[in-house]
Coordinates of C-alpha atoms in Angstrom, one line a residue:
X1 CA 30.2 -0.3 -18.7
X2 CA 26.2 -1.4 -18.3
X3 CA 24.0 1.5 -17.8
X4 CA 22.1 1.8 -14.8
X5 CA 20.6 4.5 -14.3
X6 CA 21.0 6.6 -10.9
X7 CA 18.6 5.8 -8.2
X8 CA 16.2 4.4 -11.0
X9 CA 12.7 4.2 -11.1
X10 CA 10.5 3.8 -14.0
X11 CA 9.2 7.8 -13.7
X12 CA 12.9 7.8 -15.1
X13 CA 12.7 5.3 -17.8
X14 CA 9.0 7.4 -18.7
X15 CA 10.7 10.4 -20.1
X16 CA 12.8 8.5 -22.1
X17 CA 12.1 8.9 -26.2
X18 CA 12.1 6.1 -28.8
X19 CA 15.5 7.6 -29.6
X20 CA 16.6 7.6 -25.9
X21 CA 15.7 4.0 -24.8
X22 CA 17.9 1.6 -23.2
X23 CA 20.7 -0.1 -25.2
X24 CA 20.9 -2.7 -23.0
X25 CA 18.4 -4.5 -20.5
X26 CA 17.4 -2.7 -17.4
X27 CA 19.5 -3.9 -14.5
X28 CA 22.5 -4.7 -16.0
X29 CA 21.9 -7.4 -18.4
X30 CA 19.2 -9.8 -19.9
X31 CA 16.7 -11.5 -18.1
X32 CA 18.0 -15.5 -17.0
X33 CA 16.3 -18.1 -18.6
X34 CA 13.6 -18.9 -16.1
X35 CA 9.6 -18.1 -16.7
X36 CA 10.1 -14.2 -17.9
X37 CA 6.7 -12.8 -16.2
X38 CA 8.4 -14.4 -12.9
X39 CA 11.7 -12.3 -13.3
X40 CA 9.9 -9.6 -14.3
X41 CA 7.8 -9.4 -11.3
X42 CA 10.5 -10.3 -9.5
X43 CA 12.3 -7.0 -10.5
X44 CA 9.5 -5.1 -9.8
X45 CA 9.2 -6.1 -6.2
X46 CA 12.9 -5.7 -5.9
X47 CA 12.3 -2.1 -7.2
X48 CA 9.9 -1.7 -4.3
X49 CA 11.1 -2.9 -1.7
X50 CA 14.6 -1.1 -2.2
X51 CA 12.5 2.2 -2.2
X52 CA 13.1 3.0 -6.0
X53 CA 9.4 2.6 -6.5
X54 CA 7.0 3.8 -4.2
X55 CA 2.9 3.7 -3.1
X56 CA 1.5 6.4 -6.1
X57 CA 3.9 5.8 -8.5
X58 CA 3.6 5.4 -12.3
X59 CA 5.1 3.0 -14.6
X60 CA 5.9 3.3 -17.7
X61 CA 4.0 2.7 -20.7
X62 CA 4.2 -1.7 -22.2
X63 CA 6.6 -0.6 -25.0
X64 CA 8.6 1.5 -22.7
X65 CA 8.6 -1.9 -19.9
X66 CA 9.4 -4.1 -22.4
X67 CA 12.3 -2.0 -24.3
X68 CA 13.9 -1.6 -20.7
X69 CA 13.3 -5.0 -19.7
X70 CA 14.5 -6.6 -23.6
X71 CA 11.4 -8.6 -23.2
X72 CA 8.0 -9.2 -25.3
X73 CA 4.5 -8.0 -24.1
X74 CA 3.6 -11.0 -23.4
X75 CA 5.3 -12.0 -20.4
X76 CA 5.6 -8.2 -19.5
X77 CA 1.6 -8.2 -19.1
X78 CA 1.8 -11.6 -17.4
X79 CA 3.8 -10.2 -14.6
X80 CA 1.9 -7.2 -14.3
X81 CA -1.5 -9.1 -13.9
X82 CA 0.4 -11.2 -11.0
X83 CA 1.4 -8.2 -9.2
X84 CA -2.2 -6.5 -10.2
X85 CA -3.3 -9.8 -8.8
X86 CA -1.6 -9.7 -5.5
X87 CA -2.5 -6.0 -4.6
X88 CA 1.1 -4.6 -5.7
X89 CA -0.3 -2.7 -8.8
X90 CA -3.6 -1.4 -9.7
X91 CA -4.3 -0.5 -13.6
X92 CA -5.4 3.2 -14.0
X93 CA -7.2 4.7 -17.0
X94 CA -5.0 4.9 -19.8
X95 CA -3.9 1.3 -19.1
X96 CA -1.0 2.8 -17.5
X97 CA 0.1 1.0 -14.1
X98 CA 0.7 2.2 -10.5
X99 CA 2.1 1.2 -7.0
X100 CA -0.6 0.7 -4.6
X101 CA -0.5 1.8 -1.3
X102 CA 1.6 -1.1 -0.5
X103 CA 0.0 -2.5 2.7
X104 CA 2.6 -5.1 4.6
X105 CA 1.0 -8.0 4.1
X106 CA 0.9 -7.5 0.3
X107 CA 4.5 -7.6 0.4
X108 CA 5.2 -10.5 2.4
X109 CA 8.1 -13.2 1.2
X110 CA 9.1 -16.9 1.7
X111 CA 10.9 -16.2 4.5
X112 CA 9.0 -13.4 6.6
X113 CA 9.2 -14.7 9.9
X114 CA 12.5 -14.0 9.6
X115 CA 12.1 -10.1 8.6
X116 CA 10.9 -8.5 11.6
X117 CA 14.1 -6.3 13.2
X118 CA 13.1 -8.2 16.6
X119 CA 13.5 -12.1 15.3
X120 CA 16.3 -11.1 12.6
X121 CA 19.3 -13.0 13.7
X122 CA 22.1 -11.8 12.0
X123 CA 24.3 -15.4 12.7
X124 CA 21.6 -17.6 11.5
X125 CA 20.4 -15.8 8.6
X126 CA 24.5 -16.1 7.4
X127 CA 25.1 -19.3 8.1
X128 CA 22.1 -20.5 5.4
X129 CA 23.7 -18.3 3.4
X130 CA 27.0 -19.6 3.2
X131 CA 25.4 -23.0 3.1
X132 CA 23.6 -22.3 -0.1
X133 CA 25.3 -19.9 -1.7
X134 CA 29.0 -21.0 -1.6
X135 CA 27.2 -23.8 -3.4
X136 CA 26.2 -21.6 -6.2
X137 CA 29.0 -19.9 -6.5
X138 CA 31.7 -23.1 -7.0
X139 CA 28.9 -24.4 -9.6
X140 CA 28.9 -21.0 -11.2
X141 CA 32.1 -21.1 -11.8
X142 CA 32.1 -24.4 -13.6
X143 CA 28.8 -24.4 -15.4
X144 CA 28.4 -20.5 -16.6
X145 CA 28.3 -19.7 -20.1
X146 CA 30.5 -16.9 -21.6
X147 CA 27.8 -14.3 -21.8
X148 CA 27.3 -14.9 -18.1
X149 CA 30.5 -14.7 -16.8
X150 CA 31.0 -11.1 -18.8
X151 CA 27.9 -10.1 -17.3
X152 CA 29.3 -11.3 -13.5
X153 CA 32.3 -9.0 -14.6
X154 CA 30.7 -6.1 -15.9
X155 CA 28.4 -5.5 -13.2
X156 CA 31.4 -5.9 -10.2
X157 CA 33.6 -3.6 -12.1
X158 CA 30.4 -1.4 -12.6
X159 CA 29.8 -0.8 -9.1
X160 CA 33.0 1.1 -8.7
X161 CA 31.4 4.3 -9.7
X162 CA 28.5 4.0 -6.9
X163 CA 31.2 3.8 -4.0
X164 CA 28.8 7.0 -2.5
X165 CA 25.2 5.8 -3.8
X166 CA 23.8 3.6 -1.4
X167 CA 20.8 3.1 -3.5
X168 CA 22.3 3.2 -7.1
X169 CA 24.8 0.6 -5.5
X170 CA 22.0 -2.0 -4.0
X171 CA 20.2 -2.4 -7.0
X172 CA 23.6 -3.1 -8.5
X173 CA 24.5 -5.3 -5.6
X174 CA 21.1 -7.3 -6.7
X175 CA 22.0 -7.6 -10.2
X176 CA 25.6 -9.1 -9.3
X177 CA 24.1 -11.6 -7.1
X178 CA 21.4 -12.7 -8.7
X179 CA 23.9 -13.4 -11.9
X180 CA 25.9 -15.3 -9.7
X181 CA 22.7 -17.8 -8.6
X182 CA 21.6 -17.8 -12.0
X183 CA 25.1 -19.0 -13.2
X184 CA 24.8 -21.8 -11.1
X185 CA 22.5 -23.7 -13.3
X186 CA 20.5 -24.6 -10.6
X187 CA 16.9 -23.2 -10.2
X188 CA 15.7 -24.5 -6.7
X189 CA 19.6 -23.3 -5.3
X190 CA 19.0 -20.4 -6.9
X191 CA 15.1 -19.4 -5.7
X192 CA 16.6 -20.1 -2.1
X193 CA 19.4 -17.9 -2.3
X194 CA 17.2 -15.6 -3.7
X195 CA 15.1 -15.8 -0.7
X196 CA 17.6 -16.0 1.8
X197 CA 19.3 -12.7 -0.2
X198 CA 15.4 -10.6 0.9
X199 CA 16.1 -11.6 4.4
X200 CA 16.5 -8.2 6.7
X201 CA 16.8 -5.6 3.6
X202 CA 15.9 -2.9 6.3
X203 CA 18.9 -3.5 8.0
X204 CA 21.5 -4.1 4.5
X205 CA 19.4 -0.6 3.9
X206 CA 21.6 1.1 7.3
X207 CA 24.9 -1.2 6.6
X208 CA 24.9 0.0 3.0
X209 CA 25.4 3.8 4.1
X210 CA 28.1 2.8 6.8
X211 CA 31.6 4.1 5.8
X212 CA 33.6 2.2 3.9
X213 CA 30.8 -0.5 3.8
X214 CA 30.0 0.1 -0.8
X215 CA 33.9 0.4 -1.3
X216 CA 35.0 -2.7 0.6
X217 CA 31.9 -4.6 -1.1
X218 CA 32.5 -3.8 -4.7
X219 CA 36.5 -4.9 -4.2
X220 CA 35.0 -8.2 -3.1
X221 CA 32.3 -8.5 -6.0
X222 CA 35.6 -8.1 -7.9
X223 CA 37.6 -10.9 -6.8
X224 CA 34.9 -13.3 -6.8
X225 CA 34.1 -12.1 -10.8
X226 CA 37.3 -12.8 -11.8
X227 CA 37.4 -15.8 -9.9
X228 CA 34.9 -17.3 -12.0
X229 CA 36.1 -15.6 -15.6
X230 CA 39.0 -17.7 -14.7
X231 CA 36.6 -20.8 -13.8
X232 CA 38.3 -21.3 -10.3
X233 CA 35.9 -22.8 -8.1
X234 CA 38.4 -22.5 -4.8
X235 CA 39.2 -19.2 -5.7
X236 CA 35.4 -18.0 -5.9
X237 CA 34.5 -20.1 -3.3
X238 CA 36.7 -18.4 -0.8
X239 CA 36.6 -14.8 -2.0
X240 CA 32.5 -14.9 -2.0
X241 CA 32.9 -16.1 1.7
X242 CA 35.0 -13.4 2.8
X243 CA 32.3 -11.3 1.1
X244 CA 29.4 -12.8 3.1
X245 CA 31.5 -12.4 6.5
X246 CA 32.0 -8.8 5.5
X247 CA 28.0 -8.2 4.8
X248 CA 27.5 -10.3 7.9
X249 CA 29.4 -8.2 10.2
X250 CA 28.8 -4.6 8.9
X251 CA 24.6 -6.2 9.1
X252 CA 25.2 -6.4 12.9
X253 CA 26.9 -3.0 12.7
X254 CA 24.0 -1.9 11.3
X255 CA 21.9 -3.2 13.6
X256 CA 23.3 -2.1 16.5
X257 CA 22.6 1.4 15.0
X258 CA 18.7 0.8 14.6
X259 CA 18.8 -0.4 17.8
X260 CA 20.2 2.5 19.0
X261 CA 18.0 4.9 17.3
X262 CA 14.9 3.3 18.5
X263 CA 16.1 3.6 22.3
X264 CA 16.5 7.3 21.5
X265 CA 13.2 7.7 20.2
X266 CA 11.6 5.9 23.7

């Protein structure tokens, strides 16, 4: 089993000794082969916007970073001048880095007209899915190298043991999917599912603690990993489309309940 550590956040990864660090790569698994400092940033604004870093907090020190990431300093202080860059991070004294205060439009994304709980359509946003990702997922299966496809594996068996950790489970649930577009061997395909993946976290955020919702999920993650082990495009096709009904009907579920909570609060 990967590690992955519960509800992670680097203040975690800060206590860790030279003796304690991280076997394997943060997250699961190694980095995918495009620009590192991208992935890295990447990661880190995954972090934040799934709540595992927040506005004030510390990271690690660059050895720490780059012994939980498996990376070099190089890129490591690539992608923490971007984020410094865009407002995300400010260097404190010490040339230790924090979370800023994390303003909205700092954080905004490719596809933000579609974030707002008002315009979020829960239809549309699944239908581009399934038109890009099923895509992914049949190429995965064919074109993924060995190392991948273990990885794809580890990290849907893996998510058994989160069945009651929303939080632990959704950075898992990022890991798995992200291995999947990355399989794929196709870096444009793989940005937009990316993309399309960031689309209404606050509601996956209320689906993810719905009954049922983790258990039902990782089942699936399982069928479509073994799917590709056994490099059946049909197979993984269909299974990851049940999936993305599944995460499209409890995301209207969810809905429903913010909805519902905000007409209380009126």
């Amino acid at each position: 089993m990967s590690k992955l550590i519960k509800d992670p956040d680097f203040s975690d990864l800060a206590a860790l000794d030279a003796g304690e660090a991280l076997s394997e790569p943060f997250g699961g698994g190694a980095l995918e082969r495009r620009p590192i400092a991208e992935q890295v940033a990447t990661r880190i604004m995954g972090m934040i916007k799934s709540g595992n870093l927040r506005s004030g907090d510390r990271l690690p020190t660059e050895q720490q970073m780059g012994i939980a990431f498996g990376i070099s300093r190089p890129p490591l202080r690539e992608a923490l001048k971007a984020l410094t860059l865009m407002g995300v991070l400010e260097s404190r004294q010490g040339g230790r880095y924090s979370v800023t205060d994390l303003s909205p439009s700092r954080l905004v994304a490719p596809f933000s007209t579609m974030l707002s709980f008002a315009d979020y359509d829960v239809r549309e946003h699944f239908e581009a899915r399934v038109v890009v990702e099923l895509e992914l997922v049949r190429l995965c299966a064919e074109r993924a190298d060995e190392a991948t496809r273990a990885r794809i594996l580890e990290l849907a068996v893996d998510g058994r043991a989160f069945h009651e950790d929303p939080v632990a489970f959704r950075l898992l649930d990022i890991e798995f999917h992200r291995a999947l577009y990355g399989g794929g061997g196709s870096r444009l395909l793989a940005a937009m599912a990316e993309g399309l993946y960031d689309v209404g976290l606050d509601v996956r955020r209320v689906a993810s603690a719905l009954p049922g919702v983790i258990e039902i999920s990782v089942a699936q993650h399982v069928q479509i990993a073994e799917a590709v082990m056994a490099r059946d495009g049909a197979a993984a096709t269909a299974a990851y489309r049940r999936h993305l009904e599944h995460v499209r009907d409890t995301s209207g579920q969810a809905q429903d309940v913010i909805g519902a909570e905000a007409a209380a609060k009126r």
